[in-house]
mmCIF file of N, CA, C and O in Angstrom:
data_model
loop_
_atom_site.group_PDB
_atom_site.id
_atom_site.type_symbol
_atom_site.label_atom_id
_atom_site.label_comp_id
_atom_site.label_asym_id
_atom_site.label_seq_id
_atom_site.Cartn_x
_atom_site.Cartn_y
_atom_site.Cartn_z
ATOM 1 N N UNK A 18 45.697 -25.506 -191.838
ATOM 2 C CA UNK A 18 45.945 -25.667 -193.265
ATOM 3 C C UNK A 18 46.266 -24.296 -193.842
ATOM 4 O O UNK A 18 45.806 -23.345 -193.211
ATOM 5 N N UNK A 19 46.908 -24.059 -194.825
ATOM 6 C CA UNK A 19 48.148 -22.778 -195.219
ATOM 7 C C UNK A 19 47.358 -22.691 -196.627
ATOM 8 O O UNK A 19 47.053 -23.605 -197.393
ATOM 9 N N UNK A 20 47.150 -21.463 -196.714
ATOM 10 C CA UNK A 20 46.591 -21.206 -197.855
ATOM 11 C C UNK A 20 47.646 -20.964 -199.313
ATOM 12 O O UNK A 20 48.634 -20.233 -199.377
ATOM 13 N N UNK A 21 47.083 -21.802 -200.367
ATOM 14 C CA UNK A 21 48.382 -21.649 -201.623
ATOM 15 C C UNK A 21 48.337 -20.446 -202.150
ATOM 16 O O UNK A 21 47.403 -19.714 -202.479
ATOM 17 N N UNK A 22 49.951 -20.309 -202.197
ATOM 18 C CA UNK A 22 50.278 -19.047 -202.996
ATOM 19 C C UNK A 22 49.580 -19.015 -204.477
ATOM 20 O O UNK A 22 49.331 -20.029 -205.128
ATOM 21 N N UNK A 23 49.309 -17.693 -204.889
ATOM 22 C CA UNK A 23 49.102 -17.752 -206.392
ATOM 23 C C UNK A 23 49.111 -15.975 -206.656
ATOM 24 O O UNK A 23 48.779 -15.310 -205.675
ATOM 25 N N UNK A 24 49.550 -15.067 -208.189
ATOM 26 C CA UNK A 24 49.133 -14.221 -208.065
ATOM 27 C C UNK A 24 47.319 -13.713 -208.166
ATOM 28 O O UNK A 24 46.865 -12.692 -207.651
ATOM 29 N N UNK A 25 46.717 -14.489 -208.770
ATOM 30 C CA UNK A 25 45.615 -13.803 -208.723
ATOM 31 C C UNK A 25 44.480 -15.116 -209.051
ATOM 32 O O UNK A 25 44.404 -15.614 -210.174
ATOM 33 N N UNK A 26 43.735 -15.520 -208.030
ATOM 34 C CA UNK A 26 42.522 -15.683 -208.507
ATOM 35 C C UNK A 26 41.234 -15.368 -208.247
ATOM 36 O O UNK A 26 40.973 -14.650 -207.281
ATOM 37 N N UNK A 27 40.090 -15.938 -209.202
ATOM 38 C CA UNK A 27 38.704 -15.513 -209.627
ATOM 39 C C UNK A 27 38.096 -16.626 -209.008
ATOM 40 O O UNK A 27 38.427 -17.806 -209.120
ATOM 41 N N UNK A 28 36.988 -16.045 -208.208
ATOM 42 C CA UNK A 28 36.481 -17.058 -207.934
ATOM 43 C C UNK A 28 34.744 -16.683 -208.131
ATOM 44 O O UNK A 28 34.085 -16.387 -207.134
ATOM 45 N N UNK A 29 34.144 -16.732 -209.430
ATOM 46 C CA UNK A 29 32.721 -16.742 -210.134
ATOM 47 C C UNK A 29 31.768 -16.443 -208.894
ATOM 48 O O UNK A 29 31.476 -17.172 -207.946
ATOM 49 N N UNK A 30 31.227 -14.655 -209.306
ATOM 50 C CA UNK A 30 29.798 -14.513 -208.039
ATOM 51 C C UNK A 30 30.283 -14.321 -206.914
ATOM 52 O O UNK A 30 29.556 -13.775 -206.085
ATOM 53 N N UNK A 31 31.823 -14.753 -206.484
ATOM 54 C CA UNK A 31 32.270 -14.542 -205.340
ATOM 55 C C UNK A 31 33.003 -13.247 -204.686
ATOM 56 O O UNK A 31 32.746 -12.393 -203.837
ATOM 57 N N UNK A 32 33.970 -13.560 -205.491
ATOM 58 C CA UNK A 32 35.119 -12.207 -205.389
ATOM 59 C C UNK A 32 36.371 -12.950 -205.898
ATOM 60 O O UNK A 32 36.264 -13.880 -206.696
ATOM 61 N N UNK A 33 37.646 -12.497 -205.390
ATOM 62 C CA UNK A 33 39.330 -12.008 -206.469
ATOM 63 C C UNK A 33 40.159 -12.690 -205.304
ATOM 64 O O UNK A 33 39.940 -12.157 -204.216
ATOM 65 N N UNK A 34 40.705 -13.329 -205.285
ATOM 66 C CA UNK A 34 42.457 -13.112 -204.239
ATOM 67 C C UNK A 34 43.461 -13.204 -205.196
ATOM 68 O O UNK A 34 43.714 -13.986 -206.112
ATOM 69 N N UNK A 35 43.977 -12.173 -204.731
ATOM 70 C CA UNK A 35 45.498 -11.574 -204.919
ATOM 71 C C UNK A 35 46.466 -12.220 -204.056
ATOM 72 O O UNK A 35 46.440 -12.105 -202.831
ATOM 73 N N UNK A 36 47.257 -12.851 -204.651
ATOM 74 C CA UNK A 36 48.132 -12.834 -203.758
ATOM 75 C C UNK A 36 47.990 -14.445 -203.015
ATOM 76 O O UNK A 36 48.807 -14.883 -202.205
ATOM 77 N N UNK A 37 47.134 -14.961 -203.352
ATOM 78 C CA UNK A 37 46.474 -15.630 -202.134
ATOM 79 C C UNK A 37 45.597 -16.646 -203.383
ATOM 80 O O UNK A 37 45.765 -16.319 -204.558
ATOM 81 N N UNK A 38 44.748 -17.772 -203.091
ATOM 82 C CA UNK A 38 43.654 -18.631 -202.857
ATOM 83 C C UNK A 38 42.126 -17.714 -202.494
ATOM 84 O O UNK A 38 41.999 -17.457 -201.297
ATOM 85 N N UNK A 39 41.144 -17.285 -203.289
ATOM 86 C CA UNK A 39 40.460 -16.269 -203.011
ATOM 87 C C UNK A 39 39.396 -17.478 -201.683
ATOM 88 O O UNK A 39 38.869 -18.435 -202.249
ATOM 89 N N UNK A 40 39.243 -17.425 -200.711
ATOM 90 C CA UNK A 40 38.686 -17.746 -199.078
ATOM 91 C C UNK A 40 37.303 -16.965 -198.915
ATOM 92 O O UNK A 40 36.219 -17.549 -198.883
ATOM 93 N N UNK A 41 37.451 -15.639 -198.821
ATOM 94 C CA UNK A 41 36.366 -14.920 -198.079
ATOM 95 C C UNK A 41 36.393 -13.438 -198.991
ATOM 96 O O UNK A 41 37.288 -13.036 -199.734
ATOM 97 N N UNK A 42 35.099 -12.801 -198.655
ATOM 98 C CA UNK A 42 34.991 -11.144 -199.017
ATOM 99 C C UNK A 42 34.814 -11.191 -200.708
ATOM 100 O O UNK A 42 34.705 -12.146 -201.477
ATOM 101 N N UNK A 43 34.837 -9.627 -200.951
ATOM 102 C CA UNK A 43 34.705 -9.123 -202.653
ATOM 103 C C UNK A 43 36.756 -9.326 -202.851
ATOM 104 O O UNK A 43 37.472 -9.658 -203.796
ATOM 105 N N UNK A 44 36.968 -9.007 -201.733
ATOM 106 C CA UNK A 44 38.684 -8.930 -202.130
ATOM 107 C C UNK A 44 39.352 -9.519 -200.839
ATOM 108 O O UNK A 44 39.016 -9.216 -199.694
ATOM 109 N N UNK A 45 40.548 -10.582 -201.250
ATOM 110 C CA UNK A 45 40.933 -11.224 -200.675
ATOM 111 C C UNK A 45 42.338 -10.860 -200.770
ATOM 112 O O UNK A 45 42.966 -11.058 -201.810
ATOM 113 N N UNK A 46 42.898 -10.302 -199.666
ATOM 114 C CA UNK A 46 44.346 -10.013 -200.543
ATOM 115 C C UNK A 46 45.271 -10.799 -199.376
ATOM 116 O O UNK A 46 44.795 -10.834 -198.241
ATOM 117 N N UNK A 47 46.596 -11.439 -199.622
ATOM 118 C CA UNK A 47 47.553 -11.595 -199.094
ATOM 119 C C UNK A 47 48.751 -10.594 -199.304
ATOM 120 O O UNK A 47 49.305 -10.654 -200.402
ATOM 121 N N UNK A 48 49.199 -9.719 -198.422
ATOM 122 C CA UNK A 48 50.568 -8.776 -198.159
ATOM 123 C C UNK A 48 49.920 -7.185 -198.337
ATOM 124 O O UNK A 48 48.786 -6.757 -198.120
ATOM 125 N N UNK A 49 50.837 -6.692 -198.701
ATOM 126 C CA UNK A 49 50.802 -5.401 -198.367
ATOM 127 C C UNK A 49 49.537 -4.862 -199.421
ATOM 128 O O UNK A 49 49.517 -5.181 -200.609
ATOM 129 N N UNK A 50 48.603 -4.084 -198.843
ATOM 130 C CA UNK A 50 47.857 -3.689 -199.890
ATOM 131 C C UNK A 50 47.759 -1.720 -199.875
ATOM 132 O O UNK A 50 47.706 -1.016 -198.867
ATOM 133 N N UNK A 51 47.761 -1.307 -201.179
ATOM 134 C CA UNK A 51 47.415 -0.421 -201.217
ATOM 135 C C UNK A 51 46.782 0.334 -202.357
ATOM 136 O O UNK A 51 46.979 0.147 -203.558
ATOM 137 N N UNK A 52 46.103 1.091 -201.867
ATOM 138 C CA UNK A 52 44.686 2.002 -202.796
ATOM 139 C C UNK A 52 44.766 3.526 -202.925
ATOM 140 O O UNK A 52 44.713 4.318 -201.984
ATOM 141 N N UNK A 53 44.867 3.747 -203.885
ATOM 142 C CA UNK A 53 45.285 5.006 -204.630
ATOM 143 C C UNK A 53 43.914 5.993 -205.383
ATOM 144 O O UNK A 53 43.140 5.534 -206.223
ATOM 145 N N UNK A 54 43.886 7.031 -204.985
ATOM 146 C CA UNK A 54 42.603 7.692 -205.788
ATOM 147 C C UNK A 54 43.312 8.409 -207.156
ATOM 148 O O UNK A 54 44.467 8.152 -207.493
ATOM 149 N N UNK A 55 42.445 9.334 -207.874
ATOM 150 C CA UNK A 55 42.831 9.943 -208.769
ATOM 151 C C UNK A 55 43.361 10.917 -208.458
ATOM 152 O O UNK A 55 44.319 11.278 -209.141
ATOM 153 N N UNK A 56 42.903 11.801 -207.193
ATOM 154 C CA UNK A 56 43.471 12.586 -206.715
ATOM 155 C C UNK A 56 44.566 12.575 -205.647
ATOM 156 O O UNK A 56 44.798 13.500 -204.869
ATOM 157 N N UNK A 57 45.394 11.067 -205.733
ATOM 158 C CA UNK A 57 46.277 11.041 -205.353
ATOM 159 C C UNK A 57 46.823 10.745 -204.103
ATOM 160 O O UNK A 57 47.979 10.459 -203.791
ATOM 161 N N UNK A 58 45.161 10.930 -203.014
ATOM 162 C CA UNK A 58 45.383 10.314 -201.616
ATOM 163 C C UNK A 58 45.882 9.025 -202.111
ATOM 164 O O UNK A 58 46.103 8.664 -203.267
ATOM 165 N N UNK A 59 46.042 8.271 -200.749
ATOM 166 C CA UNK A 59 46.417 6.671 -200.981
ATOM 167 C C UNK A 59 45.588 6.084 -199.431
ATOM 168 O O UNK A 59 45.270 6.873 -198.542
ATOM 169 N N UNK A 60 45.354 4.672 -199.354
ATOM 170 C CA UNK A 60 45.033 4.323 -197.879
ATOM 171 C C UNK A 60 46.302 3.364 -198.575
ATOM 172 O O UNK A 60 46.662 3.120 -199.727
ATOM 173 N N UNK A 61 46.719 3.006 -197.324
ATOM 174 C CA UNK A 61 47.619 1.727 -197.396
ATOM 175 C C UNK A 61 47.618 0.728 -195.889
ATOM 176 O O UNK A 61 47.607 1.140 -194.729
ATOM 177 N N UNK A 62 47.632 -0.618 -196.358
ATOM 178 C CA UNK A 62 47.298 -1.346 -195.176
ATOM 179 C C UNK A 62 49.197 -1.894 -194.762
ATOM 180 O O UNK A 62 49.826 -2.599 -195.551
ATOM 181 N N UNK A 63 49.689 -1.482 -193.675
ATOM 182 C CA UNK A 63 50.826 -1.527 -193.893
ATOM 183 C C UNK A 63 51.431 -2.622 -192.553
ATOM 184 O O UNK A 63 50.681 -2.888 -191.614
ATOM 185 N N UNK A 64 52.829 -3.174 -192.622
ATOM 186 C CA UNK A 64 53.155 -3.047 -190.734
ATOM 187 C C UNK A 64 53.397 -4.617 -190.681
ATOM 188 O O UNK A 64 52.746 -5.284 -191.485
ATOM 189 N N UNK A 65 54.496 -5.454 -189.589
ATOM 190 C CA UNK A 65 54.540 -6.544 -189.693
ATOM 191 C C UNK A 65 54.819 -7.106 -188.386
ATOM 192 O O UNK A 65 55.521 -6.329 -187.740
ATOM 193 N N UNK A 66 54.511 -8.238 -187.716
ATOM 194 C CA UNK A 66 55.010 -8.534 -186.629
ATOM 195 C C UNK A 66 53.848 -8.679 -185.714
ATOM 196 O O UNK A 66 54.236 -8.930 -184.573
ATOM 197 N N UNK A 67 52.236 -8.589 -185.850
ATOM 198 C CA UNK A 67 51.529 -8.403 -184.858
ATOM 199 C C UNK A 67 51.419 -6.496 -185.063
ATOM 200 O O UNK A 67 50.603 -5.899 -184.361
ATOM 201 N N UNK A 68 51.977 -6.000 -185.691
ATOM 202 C CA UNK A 68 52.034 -5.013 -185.629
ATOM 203 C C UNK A 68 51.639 -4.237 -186.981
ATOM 204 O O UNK A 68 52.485 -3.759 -187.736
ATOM 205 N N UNK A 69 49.792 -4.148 -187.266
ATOM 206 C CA UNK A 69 49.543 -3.826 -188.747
ATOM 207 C C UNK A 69 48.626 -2.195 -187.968
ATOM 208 O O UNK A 69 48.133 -1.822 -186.903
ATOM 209 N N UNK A 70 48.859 -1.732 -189.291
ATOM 210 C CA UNK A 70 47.473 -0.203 -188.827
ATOM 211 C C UNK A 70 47.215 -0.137 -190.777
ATOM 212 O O UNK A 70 47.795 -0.729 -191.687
ATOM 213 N N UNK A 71 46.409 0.581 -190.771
ATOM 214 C CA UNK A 71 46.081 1.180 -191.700
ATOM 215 C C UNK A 71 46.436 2.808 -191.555
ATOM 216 O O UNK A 71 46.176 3.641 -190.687
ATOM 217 N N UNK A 72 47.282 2.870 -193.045
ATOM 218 C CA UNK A 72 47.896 4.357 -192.864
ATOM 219 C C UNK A 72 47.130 5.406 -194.280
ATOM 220 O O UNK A 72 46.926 4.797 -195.329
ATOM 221 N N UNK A 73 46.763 6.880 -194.227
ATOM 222 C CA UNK A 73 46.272 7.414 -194.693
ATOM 223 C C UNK A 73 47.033 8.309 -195.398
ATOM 224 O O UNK A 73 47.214 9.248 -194.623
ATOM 225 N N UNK A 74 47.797 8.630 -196.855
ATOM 226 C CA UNK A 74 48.682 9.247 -197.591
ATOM 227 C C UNK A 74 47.917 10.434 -198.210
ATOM 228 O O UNK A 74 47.383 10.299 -199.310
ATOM 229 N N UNK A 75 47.833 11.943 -197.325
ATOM 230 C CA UNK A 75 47.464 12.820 -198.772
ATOM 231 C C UNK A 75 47.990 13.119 -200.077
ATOM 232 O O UNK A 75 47.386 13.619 -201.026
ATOM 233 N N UNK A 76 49.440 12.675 -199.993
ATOM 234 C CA UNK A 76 49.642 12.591 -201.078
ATOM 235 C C UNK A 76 50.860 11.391 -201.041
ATOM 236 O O UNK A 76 51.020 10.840 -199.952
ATOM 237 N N UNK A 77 51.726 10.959 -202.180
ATOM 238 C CA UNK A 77 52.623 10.083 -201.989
ATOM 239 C C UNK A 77 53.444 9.790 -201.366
ATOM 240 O O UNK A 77 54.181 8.831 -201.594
ATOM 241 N N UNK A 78 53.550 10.843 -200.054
ATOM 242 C CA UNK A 78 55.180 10.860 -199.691
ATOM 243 C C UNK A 78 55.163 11.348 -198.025
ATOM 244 O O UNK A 78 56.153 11.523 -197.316
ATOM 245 N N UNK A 79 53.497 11.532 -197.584
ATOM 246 C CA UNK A 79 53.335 12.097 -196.525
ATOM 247 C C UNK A 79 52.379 11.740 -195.803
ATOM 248 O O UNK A 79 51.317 12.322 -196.020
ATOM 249 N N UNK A 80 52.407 10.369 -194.385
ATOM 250 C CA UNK A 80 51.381 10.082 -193.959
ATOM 251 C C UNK A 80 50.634 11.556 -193.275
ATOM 252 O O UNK A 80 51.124 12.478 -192.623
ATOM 253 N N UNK A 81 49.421 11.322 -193.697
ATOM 254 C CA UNK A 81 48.148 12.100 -192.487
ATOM 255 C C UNK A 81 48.130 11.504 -191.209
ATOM 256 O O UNK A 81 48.670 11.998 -190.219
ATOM 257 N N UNK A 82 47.445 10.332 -191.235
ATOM 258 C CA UNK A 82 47.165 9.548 -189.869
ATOM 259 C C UNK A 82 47.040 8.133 -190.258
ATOM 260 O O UNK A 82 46.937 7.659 -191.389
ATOM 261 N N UNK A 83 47.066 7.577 -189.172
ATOM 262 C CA UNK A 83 46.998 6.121 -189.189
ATOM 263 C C UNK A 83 46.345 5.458 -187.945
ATOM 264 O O UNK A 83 46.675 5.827 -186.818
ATOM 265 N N UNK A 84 45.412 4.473 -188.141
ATOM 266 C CA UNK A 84 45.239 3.782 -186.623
ATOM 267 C C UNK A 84 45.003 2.152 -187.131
ATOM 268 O O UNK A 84 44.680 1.850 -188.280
ATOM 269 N N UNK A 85 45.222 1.245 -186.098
ATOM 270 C CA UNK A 85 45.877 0.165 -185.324
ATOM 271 C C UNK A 85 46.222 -0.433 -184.745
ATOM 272 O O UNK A 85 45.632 -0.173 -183.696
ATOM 273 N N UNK A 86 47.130 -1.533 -184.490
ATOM 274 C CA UNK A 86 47.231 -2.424 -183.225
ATOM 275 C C UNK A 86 48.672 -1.359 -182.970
ATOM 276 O O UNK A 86 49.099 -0.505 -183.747
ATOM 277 N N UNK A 87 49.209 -1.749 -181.626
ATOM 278 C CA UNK A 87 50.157 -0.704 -180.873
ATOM 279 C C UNK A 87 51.340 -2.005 -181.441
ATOM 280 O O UNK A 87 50.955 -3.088 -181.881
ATOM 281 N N UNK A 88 52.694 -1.637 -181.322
ATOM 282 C CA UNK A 88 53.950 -2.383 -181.195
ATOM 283 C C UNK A 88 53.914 -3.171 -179.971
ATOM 284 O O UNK A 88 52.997 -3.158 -179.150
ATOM 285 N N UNK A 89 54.908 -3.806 -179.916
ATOM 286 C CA UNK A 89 54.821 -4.829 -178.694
ATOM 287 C C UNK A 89 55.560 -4.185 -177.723
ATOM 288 O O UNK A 89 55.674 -4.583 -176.564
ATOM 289 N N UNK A 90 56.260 -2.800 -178.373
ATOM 290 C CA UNK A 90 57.041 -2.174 -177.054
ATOM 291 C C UNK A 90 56.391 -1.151 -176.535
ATOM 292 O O UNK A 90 56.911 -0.680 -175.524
ATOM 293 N N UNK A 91 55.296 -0.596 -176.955
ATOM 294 C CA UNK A 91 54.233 0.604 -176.632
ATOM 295 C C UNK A 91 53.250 -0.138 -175.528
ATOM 296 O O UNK A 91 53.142 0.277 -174.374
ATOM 297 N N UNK A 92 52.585 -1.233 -176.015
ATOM 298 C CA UNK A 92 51.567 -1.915 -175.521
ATOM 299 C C UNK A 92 50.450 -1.092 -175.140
ATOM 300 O O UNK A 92 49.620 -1.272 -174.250
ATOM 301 N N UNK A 93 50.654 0.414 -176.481
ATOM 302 C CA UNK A 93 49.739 1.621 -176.139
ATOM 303 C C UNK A 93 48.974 1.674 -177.150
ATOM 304 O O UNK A 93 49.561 1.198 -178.121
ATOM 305 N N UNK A 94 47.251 2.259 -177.561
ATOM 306 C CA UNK A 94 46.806 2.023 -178.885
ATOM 307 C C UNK A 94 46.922 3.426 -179.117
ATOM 308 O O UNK A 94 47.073 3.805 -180.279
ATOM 309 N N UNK A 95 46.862 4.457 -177.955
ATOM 310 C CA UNK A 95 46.867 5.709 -178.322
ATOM 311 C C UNK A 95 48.384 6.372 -178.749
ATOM 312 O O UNK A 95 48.638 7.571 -178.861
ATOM 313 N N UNK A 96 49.366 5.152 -178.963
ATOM 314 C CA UNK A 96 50.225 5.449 -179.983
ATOM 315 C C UNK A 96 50.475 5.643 -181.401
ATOM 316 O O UNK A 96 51.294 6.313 -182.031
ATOM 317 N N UNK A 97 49.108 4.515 -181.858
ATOM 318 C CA UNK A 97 49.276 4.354 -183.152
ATOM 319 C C UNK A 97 47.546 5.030 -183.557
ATOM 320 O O UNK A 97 47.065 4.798 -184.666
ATOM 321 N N UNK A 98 46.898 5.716 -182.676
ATOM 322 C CA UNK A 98 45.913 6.188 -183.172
ATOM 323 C C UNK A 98 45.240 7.395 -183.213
ATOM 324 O O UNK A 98 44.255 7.735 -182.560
ATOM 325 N N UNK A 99 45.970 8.110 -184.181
ATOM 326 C CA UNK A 99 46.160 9.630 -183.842
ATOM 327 C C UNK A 99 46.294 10.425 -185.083
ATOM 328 O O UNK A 99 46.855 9.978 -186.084
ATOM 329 N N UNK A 100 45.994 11.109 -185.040
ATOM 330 C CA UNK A 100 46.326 12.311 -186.570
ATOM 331 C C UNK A 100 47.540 12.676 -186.431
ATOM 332 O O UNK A 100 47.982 12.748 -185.284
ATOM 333 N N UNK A 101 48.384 12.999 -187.550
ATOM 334 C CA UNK A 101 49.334 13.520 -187.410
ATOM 335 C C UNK A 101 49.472 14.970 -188.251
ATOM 336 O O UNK A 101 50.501 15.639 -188.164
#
């Protein structure tokens, strides 16, 4: 069963989905998510295909590092899990 689209709901005591039918957790998000500080880092949950990592922005325009599942053509994790 396929969860219904919607932009945002509340679900009382529970938690939020974005994006999504709120299911599970404080935050439920469907697609790309990303989180921004004041000082401008970012985390961003990024990547498609079987192929997601979480990537780490010191600032807007420049990953730090990222780690994750590998591509399907690496079939390596110590590709995608590394400082840069």
């Amino acid at each position: 069963i396929g969860t219904l689209k919607k932009a945002l709901t509340i679900s009382e005591d529970k938690g939020i989905g974005v994006g999504k039918i709120w299911e599970r957790g404080a935050l439920d998000v469907d697609g790309t998510a990303h989180i921004k500080s004041d000082a401008g880092e970012a985390l961003s949950l990024e990547g498609s295909d079987n192929h997601a990592y979480l990537a780490f922005y010191k600032d807007s325009t420049e990953r730090s590092g990222y780690v994750g599942i590998p591509n399907s053509a690496s079939k390596n994790i110590l590709n995608t899990l590394r400082t840069l």
